[in-house]
JSON list of C-alpha atoms in Angstrom, two decimals:
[
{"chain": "A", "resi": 5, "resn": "UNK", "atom": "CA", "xyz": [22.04, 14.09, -19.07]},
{"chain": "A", "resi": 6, "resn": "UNK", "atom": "CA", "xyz": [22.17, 17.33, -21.04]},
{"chain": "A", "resi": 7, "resn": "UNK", "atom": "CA", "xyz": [25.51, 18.03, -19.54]},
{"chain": "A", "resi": 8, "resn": "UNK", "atom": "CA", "xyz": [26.93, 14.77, -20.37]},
{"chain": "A", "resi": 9, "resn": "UNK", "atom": "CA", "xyz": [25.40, 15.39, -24.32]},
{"chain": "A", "resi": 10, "resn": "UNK", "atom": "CA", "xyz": [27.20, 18.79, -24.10]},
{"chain": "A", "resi": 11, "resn": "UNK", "atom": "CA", "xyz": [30.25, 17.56, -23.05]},
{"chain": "A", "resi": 12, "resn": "UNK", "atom": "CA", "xyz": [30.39, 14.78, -25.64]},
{"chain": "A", "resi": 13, "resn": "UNK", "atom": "CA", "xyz": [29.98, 17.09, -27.97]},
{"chain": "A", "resi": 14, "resn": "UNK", "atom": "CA", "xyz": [32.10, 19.76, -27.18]},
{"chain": "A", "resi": 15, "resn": "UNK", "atom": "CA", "xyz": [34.85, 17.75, -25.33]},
{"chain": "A", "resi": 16, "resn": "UNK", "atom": "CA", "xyz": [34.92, 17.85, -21.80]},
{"chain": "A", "resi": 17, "resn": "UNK", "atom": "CA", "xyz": [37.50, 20.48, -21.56]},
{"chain": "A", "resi": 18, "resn": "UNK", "atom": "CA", "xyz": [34.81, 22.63, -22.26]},
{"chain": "A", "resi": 19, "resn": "UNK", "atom": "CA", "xyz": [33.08, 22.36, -18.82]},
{"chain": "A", "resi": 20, "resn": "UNK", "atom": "CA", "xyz": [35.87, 21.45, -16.63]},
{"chain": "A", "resi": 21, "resn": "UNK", "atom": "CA", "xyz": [34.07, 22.86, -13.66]},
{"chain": "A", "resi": 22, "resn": "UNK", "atom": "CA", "xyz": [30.90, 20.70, -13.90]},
{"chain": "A", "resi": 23, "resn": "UNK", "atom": "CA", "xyz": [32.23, 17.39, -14.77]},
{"chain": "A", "resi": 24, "resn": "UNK", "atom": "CA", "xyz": [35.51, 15.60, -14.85]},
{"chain": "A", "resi": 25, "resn": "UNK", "atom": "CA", "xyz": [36.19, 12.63, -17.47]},
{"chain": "A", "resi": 26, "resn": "UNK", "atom": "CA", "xyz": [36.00, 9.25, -17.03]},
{"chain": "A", "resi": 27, "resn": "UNK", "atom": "CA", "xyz": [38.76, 7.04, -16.07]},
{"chain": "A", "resi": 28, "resn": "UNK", "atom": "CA", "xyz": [38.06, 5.17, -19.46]},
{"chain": "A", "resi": 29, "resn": "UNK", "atom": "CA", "xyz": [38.25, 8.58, -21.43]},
{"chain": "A", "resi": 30, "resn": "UNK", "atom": "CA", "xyz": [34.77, 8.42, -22.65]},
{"chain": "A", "resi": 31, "resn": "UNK", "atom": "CA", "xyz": [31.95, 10.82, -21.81]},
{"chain": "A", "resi": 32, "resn": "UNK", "atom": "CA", "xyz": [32.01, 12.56, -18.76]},
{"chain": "A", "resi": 33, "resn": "UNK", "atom": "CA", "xyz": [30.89, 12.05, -15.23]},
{"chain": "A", "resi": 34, "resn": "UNK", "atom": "CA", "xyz": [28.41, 14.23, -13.20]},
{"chain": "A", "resi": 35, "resn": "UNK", "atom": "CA", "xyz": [28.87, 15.88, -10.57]},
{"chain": "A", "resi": 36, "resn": "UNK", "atom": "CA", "xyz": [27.08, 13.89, -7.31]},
{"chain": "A", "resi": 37, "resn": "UNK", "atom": "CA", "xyz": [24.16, 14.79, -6.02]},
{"chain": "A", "resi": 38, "resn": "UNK", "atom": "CA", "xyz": [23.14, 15.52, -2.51]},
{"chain": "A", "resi": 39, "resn": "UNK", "atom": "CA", "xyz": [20.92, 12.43, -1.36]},
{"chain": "A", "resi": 40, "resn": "UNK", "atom": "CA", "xyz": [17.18, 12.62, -1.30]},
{"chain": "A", "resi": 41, "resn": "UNK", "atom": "CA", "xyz": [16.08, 11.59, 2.20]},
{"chain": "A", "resi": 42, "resn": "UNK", "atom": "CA", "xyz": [14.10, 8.09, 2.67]},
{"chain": "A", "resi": 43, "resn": "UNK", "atom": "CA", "xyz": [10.28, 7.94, 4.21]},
{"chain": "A", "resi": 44, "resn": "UNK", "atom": "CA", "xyz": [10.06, 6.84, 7.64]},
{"chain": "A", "resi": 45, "resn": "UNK", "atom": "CA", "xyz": [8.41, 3.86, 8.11]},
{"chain": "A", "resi": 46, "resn": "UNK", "atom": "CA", "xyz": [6.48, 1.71, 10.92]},
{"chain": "A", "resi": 47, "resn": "UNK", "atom": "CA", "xyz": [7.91, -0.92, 12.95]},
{"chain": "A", "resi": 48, "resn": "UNK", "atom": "CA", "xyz": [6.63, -4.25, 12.88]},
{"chain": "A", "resi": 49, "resn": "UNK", "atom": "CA", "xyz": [5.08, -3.88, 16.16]},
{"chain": "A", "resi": 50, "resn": "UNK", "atom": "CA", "xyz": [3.54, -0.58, 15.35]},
{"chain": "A", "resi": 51, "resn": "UNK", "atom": "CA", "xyz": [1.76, -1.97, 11.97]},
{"chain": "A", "resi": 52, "resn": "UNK", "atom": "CA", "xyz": [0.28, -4.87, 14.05]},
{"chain": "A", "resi": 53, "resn": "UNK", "atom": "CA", "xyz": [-1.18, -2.41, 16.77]},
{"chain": "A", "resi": 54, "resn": "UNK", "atom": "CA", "xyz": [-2.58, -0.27, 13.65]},
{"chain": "A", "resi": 55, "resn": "UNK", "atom": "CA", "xyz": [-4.05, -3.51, 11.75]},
{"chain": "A", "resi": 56, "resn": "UNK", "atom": "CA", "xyz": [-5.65, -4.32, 15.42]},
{"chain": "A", "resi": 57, "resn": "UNK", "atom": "CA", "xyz": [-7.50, -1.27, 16.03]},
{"chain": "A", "resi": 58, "resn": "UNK", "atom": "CA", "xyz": [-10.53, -1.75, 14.16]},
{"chain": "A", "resi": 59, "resn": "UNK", "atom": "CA", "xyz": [-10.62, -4.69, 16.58]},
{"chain": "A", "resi": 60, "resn": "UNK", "atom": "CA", "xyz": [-9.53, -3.29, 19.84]},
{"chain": "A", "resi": 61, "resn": "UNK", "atom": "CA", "xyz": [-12.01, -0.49, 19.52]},
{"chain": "A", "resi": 62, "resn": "UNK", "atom": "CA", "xyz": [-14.51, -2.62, 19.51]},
{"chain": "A", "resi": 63, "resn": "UNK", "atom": "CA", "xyz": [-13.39, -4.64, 22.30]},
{"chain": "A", "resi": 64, "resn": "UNK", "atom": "CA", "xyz": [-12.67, -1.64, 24.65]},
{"chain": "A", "resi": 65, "resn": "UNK", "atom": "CA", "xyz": [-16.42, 0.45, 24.26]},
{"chain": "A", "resi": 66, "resn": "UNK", "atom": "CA", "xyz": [-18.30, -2.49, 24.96]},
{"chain": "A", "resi": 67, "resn": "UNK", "atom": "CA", "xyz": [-16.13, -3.33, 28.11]},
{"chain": "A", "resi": 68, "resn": "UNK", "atom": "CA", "xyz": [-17.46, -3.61, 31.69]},
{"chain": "A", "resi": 69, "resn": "UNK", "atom": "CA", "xyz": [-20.83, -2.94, 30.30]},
{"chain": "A", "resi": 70, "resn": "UNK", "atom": "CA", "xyz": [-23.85, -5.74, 29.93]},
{"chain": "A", "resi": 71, "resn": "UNK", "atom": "CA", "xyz": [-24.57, -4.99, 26.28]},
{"chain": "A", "resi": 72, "resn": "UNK", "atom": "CA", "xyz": [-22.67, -6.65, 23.91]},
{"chain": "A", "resi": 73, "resn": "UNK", "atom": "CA", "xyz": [-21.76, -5.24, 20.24]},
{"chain": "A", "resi": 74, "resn": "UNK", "atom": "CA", "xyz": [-24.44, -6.08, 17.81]},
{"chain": "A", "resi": 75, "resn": "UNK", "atom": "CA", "xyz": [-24.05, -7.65, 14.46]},
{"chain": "A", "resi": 76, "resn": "UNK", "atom": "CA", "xyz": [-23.38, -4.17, 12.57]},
{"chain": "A", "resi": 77, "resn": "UNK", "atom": "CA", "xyz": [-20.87, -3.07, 14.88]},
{"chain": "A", "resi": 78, "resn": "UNK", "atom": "CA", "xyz": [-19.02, -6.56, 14.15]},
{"chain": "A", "resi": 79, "resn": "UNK", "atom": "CA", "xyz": [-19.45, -5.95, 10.86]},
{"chain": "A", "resi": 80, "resn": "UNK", "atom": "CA", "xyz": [-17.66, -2.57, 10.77]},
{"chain": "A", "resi": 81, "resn": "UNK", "atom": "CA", "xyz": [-14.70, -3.57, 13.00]},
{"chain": "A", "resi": 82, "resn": "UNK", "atom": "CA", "xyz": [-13.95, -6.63, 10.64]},
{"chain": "A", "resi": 83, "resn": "UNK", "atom": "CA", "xyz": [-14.86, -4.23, 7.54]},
{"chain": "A", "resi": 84, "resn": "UNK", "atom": "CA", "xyz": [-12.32, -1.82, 8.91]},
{"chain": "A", "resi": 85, "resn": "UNK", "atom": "CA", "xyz": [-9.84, -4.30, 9.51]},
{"chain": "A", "resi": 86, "resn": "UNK", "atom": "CA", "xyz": [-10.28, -5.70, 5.55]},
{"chain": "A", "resi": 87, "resn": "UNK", "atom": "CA", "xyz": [-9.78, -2.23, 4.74]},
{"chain": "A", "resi": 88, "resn": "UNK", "atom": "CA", "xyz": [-6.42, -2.02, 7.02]},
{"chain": "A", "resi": 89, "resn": "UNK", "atom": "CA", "xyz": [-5.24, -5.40, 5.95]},
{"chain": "A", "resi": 90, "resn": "UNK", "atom": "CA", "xyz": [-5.42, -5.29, 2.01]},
{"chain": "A", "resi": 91, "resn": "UNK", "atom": "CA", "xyz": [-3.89, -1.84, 2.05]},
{"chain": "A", "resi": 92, "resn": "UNK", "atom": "CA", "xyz": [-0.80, -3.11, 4.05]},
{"chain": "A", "resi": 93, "resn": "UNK", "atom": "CA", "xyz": [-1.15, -6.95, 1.94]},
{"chain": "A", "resi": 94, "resn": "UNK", "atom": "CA", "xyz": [-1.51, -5.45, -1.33]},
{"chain": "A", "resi": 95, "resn": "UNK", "atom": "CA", "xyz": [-0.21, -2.25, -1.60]},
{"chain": "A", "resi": 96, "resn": "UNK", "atom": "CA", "xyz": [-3.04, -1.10, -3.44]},
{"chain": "A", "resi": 97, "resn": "UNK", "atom": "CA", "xyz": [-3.87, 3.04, -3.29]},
{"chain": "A", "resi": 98, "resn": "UNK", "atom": "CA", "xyz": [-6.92, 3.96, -0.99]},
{"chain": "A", "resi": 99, "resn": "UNK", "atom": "CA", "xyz": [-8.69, 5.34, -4.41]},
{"chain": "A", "resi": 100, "resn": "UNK", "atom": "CA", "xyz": [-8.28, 1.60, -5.70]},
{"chain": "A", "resi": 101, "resn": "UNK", "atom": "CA", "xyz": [-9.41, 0.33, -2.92]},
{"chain": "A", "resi": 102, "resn": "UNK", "atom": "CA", "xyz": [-12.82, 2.39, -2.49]},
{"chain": "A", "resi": 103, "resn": "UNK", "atom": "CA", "xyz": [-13.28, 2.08, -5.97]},
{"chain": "A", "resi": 104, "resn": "UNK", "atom": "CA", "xyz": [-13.09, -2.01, -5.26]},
{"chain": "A", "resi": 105, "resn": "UNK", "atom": "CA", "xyz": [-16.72, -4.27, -6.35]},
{"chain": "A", "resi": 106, "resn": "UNK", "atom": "CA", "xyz": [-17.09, -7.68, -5.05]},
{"chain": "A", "resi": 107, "resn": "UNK", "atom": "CA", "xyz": [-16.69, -9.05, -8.04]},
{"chain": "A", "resi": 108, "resn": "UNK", "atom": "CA", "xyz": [-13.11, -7.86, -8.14]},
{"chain": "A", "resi": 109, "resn": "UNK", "atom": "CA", "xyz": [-11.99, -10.06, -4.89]},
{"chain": "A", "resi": 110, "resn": "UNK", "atom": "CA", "xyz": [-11.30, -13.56, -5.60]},
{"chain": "A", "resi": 111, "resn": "UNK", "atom": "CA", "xyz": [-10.35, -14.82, -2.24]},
{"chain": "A", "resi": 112, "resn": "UNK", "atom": "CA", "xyz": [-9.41, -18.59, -3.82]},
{"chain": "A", "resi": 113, "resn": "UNK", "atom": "CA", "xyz": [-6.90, -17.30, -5.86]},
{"chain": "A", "resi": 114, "resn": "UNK", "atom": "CA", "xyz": [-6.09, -14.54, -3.22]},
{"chain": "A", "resi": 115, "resn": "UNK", "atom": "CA", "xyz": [-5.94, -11.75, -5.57]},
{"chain": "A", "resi": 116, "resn": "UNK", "atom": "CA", "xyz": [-7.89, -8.61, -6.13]},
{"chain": "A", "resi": 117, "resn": "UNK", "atom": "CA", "xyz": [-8.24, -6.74, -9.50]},
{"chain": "A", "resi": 118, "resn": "UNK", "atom": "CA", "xyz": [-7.51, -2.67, -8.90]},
{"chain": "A", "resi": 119, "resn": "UNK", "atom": "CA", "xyz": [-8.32, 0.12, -10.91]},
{"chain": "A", "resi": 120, "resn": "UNK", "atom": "CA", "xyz": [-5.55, 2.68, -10.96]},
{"chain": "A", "resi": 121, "resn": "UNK", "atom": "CA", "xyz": [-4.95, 5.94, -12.22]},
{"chain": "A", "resi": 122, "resn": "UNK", "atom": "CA", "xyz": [-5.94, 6.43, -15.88]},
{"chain": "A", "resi": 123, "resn": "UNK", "atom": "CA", "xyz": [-8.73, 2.86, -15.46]},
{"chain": "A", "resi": 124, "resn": "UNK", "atom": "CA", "xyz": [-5.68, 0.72, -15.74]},
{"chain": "A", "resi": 125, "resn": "UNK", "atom": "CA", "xyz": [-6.27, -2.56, -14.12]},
{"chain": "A", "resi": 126, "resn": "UNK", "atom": "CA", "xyz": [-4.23, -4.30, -12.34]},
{"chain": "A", "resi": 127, "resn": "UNK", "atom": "CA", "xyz": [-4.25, -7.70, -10.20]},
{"chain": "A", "resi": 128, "resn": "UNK", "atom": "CA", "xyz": [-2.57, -7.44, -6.45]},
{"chain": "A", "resi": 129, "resn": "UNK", "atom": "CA", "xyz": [-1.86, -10.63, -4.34]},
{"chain": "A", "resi": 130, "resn": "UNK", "atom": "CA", "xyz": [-3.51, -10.89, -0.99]},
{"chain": "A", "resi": 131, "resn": "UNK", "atom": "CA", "xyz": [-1.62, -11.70, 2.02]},
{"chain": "A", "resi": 132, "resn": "UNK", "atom": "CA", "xyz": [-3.04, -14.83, 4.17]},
{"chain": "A", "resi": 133, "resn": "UNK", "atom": "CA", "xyz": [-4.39, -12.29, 6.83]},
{"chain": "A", "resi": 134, "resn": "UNK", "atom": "CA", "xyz": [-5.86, -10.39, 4.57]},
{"chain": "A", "resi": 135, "resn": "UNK", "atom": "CA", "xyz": [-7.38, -13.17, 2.60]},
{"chain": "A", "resi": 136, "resn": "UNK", "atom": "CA", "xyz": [-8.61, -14.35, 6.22]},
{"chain": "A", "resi": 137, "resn": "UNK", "atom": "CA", "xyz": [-10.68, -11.26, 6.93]},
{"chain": "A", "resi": 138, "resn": "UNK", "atom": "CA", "xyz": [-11.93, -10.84, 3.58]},
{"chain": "A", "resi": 139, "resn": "UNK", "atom": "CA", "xyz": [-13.69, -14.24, 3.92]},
{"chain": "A", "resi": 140, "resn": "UNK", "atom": "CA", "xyz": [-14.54, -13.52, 7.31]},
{"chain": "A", "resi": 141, "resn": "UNK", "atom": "CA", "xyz": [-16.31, -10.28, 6.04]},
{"chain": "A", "resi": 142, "resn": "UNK", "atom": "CA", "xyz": [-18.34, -11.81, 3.24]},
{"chain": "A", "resi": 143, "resn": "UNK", "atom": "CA", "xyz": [-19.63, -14.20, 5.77]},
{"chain": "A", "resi": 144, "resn": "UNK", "atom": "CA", "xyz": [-20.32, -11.14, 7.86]},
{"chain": "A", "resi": 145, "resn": "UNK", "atom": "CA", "xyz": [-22.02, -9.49, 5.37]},
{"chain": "A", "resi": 146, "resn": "UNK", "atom": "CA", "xyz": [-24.48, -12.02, 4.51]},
{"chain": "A", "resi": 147, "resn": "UNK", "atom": "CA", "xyz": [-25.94, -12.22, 8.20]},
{"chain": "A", "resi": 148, "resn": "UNK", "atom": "CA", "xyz": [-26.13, -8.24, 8.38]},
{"chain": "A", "resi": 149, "resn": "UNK", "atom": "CA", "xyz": [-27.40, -7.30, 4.76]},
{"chain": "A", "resi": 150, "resn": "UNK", "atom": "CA", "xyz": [-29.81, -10.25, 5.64]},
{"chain": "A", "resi": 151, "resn": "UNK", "atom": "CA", "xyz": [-28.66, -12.76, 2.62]},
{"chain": "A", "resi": 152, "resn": "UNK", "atom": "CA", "xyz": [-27.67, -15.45, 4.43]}
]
């Protein structure tokens, strides 16, 4: 940008070297740039194993044995997989999402209210699954905190 300023203000035969002109005579033209490299991302097979691991957990230590998981252990696989599910639905930061009340879900609407950097709020739309488990973990959470 400073180069292009420069050059329309000293002509561009000033800094030959840097930039060329444009075809249409005006301003000049950068040089290119060397492209920034993109983030590697998960498959969609990969994110469902991820989203199912709260789950499969679960499943897999009480396994071949007589006990079966008790009503807090439900309640942190299906908390687990809210947590999973509304950071992959909503794209919401993990800080936004700790930072997240119950009175900031609204699973009718199927949107959450997130407080971001600087206490800017903002309102993210849940995904079906995630509205799902959500519900599924305030009915949870009513037999296990003992309010329902």
């Amino acid at each position: 940008m400073l180069g292009q300023r420069l050059c329309q203000a000293v002509g561009w035969t000033a800094c030959p070297a840097l930039f060329e002109p444009e075809p249409s005579g005006w301003g000049c033209r950068e040089v290119p740039r060397k492209p920034g490299r993109l983030p590697e991302v998960l498959t969609e097979k990969e994110i469902g194993i991820l989203l199912e691991c709260p789950r499969g957990m679960l499943k897999s230590r009480f396994e071949g044995k007589t006990e079966k998981p008790g009503a807090e252990d439900q309640y942190a696989a299906i908390r687990d997989t809210a947590i999973l599910e509304c950071l992959y639905s909503t794209g919401a930061r993990v800080g936004e999402l700790a930072g997240l009340r119950m009175g900031d879900v609204d699973v009718i609407s199927g949107v959450i209210t997130v407080r971001g950097k600087g206490k800017k709020e903002r309102m993210c739309p849940l995904g079906e699954p995630a509205r799902r488990v959500l519900v599924e973990l305030m009915e949870n959470r009513a037999v296990v905190k003992g309010d329902g």
